[in-house]
XYZ file of C-alpha atoms in Angstrom:
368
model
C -47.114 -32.987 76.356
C -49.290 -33.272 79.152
C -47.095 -31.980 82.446
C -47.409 -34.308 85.823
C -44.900 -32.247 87.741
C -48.351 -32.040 90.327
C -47.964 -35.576 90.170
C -45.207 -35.375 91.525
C -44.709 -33.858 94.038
C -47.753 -35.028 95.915
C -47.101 -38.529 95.435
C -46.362 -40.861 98.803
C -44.288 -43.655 96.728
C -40.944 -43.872 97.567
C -38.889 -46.268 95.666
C -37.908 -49.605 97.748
C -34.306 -50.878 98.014
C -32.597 -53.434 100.034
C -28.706 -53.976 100.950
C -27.913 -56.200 98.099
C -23.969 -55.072 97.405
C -22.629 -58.695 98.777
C -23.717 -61.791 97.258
C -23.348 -65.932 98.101
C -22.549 -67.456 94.021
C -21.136 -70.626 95.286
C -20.867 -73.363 97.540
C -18.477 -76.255 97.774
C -18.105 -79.372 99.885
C -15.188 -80.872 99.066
C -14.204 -84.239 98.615
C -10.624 -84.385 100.895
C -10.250 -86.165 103.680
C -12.770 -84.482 106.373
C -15.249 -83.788 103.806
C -12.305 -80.744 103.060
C -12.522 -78.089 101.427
C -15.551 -76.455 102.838
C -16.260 -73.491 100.981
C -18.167 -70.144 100.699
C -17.689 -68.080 97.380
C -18.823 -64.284 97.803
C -19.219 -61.289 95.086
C -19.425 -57.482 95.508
C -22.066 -56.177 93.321
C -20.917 -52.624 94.781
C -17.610 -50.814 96.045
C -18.654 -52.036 100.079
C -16.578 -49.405 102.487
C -16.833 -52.200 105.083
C -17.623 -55.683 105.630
C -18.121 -55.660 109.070
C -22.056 -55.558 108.871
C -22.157 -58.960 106.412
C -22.084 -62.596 108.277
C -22.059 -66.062 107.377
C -23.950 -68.693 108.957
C -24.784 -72.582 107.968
C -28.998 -73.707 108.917
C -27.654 -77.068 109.410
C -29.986 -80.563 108.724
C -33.491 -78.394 108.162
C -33.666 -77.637 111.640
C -34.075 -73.644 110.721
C -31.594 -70.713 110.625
C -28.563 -70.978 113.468
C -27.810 -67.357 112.873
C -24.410 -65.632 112.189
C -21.611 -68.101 113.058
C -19.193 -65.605 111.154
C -18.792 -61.594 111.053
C -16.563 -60.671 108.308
C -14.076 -57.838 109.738
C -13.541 -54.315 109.430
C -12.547 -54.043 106.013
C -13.400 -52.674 102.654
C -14.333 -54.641 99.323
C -14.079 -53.107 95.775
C -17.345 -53.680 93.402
C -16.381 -57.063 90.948
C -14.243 -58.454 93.396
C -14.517 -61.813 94.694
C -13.687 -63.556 98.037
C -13.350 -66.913 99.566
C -14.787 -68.073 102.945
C -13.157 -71.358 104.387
C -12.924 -73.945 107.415
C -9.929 -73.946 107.145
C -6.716 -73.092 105.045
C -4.353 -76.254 104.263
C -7.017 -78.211 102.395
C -8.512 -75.251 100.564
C -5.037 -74.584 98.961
C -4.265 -77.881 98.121
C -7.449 -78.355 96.531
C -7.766 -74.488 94.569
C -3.863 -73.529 94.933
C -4.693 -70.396 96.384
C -5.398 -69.365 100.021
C -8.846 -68.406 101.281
C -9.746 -64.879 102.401
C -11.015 -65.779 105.410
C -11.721 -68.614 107.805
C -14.121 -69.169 109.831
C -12.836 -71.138 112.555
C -12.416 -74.702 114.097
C -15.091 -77.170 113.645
C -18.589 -77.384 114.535
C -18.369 -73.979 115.809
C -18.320 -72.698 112.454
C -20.596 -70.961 109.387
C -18.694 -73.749 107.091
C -19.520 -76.715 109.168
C -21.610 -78.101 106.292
C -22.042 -81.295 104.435
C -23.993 -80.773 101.322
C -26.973 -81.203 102.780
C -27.015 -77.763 104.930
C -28.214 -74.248 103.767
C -25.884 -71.112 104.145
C -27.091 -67.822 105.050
C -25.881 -63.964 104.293
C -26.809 -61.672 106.724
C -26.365 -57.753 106.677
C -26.922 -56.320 110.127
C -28.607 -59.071 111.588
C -30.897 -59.884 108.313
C -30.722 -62.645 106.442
C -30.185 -60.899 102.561
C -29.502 -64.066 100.870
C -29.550 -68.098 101.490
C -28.278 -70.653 99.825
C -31.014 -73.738 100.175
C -34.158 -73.895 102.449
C -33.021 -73.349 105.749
C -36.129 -75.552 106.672
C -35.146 -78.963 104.539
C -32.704 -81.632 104.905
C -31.350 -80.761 101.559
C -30.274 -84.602 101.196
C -31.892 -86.185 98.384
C -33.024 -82.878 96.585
C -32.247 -80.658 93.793
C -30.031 -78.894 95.800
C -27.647 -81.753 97.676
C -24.264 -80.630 97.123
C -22.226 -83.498 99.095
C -18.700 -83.839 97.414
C -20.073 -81.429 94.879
C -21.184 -77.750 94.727
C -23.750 -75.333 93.696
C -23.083 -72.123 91.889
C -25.204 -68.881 90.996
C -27.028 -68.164 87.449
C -25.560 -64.825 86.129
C -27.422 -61.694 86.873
C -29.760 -63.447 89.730
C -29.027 -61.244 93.025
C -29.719 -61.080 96.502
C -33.153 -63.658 97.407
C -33.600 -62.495 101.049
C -34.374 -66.287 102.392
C -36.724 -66.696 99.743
C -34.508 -69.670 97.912
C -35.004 -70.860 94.159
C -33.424 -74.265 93.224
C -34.120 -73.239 89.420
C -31.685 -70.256 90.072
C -28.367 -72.331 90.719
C -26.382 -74.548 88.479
C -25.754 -78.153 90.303
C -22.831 -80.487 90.305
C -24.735 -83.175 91.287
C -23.836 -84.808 94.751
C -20.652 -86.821 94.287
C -19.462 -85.048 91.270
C -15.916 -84.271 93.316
C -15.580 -87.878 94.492
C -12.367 -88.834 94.204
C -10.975 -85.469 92.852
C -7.811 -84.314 94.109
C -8.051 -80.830 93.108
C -10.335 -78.494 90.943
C -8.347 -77.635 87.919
C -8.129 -81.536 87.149
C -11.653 -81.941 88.209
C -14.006 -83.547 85.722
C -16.893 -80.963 87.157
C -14.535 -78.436 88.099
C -16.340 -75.815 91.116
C -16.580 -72.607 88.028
C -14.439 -70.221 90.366
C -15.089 -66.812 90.349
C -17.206 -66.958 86.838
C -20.456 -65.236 88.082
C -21.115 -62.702 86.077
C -23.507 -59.051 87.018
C -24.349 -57.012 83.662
C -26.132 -53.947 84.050
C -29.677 -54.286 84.046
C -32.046 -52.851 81.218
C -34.229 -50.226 83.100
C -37.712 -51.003 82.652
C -38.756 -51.109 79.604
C -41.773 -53.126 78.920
C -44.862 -54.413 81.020
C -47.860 -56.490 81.072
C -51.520 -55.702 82.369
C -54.108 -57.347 83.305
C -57.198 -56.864 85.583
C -59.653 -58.983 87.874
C -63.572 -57.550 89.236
C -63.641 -57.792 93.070
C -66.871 -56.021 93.731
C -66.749 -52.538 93.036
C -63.056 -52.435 92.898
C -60.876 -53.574 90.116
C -57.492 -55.561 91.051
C -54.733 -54.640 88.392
C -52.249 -56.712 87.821
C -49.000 -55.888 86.468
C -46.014 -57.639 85.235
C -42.664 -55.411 84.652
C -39.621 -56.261 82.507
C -36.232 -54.943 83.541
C -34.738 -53.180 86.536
C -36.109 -50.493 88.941
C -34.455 -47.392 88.242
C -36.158 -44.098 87.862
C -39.166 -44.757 85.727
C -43.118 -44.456 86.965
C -46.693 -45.689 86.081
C -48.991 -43.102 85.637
C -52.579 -44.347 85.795
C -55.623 -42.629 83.724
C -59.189 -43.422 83.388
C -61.921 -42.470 81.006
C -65.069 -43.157 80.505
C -65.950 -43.229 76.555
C -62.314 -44.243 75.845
C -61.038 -40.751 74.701
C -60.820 -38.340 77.674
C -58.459 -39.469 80.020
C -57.737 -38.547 83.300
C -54.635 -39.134 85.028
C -55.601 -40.356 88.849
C -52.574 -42.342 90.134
C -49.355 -42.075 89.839
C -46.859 -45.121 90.994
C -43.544 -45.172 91.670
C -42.681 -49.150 91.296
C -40.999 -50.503 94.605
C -40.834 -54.349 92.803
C -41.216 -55.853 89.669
C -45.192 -57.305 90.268
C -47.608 -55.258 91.495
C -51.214 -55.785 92.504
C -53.568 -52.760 92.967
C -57.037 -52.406 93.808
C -58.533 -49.841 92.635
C -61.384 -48.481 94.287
C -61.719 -45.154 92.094
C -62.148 -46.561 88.736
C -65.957 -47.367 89.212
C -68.088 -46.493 86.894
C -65.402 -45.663 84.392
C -64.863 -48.232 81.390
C -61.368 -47.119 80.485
C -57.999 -47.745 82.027
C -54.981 -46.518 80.449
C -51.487 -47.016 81.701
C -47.841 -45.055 80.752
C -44.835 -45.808 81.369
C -43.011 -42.755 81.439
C -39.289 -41.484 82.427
C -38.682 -38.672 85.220
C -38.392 -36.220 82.344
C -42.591 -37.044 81.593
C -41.525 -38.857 78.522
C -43.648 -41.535 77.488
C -42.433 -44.797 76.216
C -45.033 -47.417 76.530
C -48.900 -47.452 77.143
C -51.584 -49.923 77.331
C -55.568 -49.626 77.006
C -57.905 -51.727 78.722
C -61.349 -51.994 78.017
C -63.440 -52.305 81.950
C -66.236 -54.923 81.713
C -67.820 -54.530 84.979
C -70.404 -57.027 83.627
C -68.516 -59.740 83.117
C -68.787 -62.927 85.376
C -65.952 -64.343 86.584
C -64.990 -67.966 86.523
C -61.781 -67.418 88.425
C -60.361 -65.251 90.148
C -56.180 -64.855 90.010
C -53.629 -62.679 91.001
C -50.540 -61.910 93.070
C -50.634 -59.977 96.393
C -47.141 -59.761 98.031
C -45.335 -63.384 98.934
C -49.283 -65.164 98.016
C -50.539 -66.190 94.941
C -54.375 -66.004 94.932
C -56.800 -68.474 93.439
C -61.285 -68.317 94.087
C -62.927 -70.824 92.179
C -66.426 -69.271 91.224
C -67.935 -71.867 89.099
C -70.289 -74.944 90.595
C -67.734 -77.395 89.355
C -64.365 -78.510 91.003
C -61.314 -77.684 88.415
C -57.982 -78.045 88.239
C -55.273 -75.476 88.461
C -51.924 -76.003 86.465
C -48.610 -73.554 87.042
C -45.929 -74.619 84.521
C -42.773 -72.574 84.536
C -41.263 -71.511 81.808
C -39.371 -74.091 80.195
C -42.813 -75.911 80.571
C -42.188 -77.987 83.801
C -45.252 -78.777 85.876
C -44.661 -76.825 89.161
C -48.102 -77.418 91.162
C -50.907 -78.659 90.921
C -54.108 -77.519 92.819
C -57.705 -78.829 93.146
C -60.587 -76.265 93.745
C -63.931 -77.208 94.663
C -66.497 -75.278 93.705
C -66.325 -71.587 94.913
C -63.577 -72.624 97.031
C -60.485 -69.791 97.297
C -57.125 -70.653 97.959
C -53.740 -68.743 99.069
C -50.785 -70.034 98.069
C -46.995 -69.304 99.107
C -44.816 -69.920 96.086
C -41.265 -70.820 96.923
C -39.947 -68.962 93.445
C -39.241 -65.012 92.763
C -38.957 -63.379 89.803
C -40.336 -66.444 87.570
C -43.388 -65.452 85.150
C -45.923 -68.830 85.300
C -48.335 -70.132 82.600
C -51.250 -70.601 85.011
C -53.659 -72.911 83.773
C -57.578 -73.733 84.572
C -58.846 -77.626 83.697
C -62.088 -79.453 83.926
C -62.643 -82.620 85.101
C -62.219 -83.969 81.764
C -58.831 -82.119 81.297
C -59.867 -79.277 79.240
C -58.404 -75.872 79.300
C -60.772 -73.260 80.757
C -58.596 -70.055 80.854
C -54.974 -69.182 80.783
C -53.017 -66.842 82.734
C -49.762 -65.400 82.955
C -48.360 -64.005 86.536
C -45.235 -63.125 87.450
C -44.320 -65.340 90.735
């Protein structure tokens, strides 16, 4: 087996974390009278020594972030555990028959002064690490709306860092609590403390793909599973049998885009994903055609999704999700380039190119 202990230890990637051990998985406005219980549910993904960095705050009516409105105290929080954030105590009770964990205080002055229509924020040292709606929307009306009714996190979706995802949450519905008198009797009962965390797979599986810009060749690639200890070790050839390793990558997220300015005039690109032992347990061989004119150009660099029309004729651009729902729809004009901000993470999109009469040009898949 080849050895890349050289590799190695000259390499400048350093593997990318954020404070993720404290997680928002529900909210609840509440159908007493007052609009009571207000509600903030709250899971340890780690053993937390302290809470006193973590904060609540509610981005009330679109009108952007209002900050921390609550610091949690000195005190420690075991991994799997689950707390409960209130306005108060004698409604919450009645409604749950348990006390809350904490409250935040008397009304407005408050990180649970919400009425289904307001986003709620986590923040860990003064950064937001998670948000419950778009701090930036009147969330009346939308996907998200929660009056007399909740919202609660999909399993195994963690920390978004502001960037929210309606697509991530399971919905009551607004109104779903009218006329409730407490949860357990509820006809959409609030799914208390059923989040779930399983371990994730490490990665284990990727996709590759590649765009000509110039002389330089943007790689795309898609990876399935967690980011643990495994790396990307990049090789090039140029008759397609003797390889050179030239990069080695130590993933920081689960997309990356690289240009790669030291693959010209090589025709092969080979990629390995190994373990930190060397072993190798995936590879992929691409085939360079510098030649080949592009009709569109598309790939993912950080937050933007990038788009260059290079044909004479306007088209249509298509992003379905998934389960097949039609997401956005763009118009380029000919040879016109666009940057777009999706507001998803972590979502792989069919992206699809259309002429004016409809037909499919090319197809891509990019992980949003």
């Amino acid at each position: 087996m080849r050895s890349y202990l050289v590799l190695f230890a000259v390499s400048g990637f350093f593997k990318v974390t954020g404070q993720c051990d404290l997680i928002i998985t529900g909210v609840l406005d509440g159908p007493l009278p007052g609009g009571f219980p207000k509600m903030i549910e709250l899971f340890a993904l780690e053993e937390i020594s302290s809470l006193q960095s973590y904060g609540l705050g509610a981005a009330n009516n679109g009108n952007g972030s209002d900050g921390i409105e609550f610091n949690f105290p000195n005190e420690p929080l075991p991994a799997g555990s689950f707390i409960y954030v209130s306005a108060e105590s004698s409604a919450f009770t009645s409604f749950f028959g348990f006390a809350p964990d904490y409250i935040t205080g008397s009304l407005p002055n408050s990180a649970c002064y919400f009425n289904g229509n307001d986003a709620i924020e986590l923040f860990y040292q003064g950064q937001v690490i998670d948000v419950m709606g778009d701090v930036d929307v009147d969330g009346a009306g939308t996907s998200w709306d929660y009056m007399d009714g909740w919202m609660y996190r999909t399993d195994n979706v963690q920390c978004n860092y502001g960037t929210f995802s309606p697509n991530l949450w399971t919905s009551s519905g607004a109104g779903a609590l009218v006329g409730e008198s407490d949860n357990d009797s509820a006809n959409i009962p609030f799914p208390i403390g059923s989040y779930q965390n399983s371990p994730p797979l490490p990665i284990h599986d990727f996709a590759a793909d590649y765009q000509i810009n110039g002389d330089d060749l943007v790689l795309s690639l898609i990876l399935f599973g967690s980011l643990e200890e495994e790396y990307l070790i990049l090789e090039r050839s140029i008759n397609g049998h003797d390889f050179e390793p030239f990069e080695l990558i130590n993933p920081n997220q689960l997309f990356l885009s690289l240009s790669l300015k030291q693959m010209t005039p090589y025709n092969y690109l080979k990629i390995k994903l190994i373990d930190n032992n060397g072993e190798v347990y995936k590879e992929q061989k691409l085939f360079i055609q510098w030649s080949q004119k592009q009709q569109f150009t598309c790939y993912k660099n950080a937050y933007q999704l990038h788009l260059q029309n290079h044909t004479g004729s306007t088209i249509t651009v298509c992003v379905y999700l998934p389960n097949n729902q039609l997401f956005k729809t763009i118009e380029l004009k000919p040879r016109e380039r666009s940057q777009w901000s999706p507001a998803l993470q972590n979502q792989i999109a069919i992206i699809l190119f259309r002429d004016n009469r409809g037909n499919i040009l090319e197809t891509k898949k990019i992980l949003l």
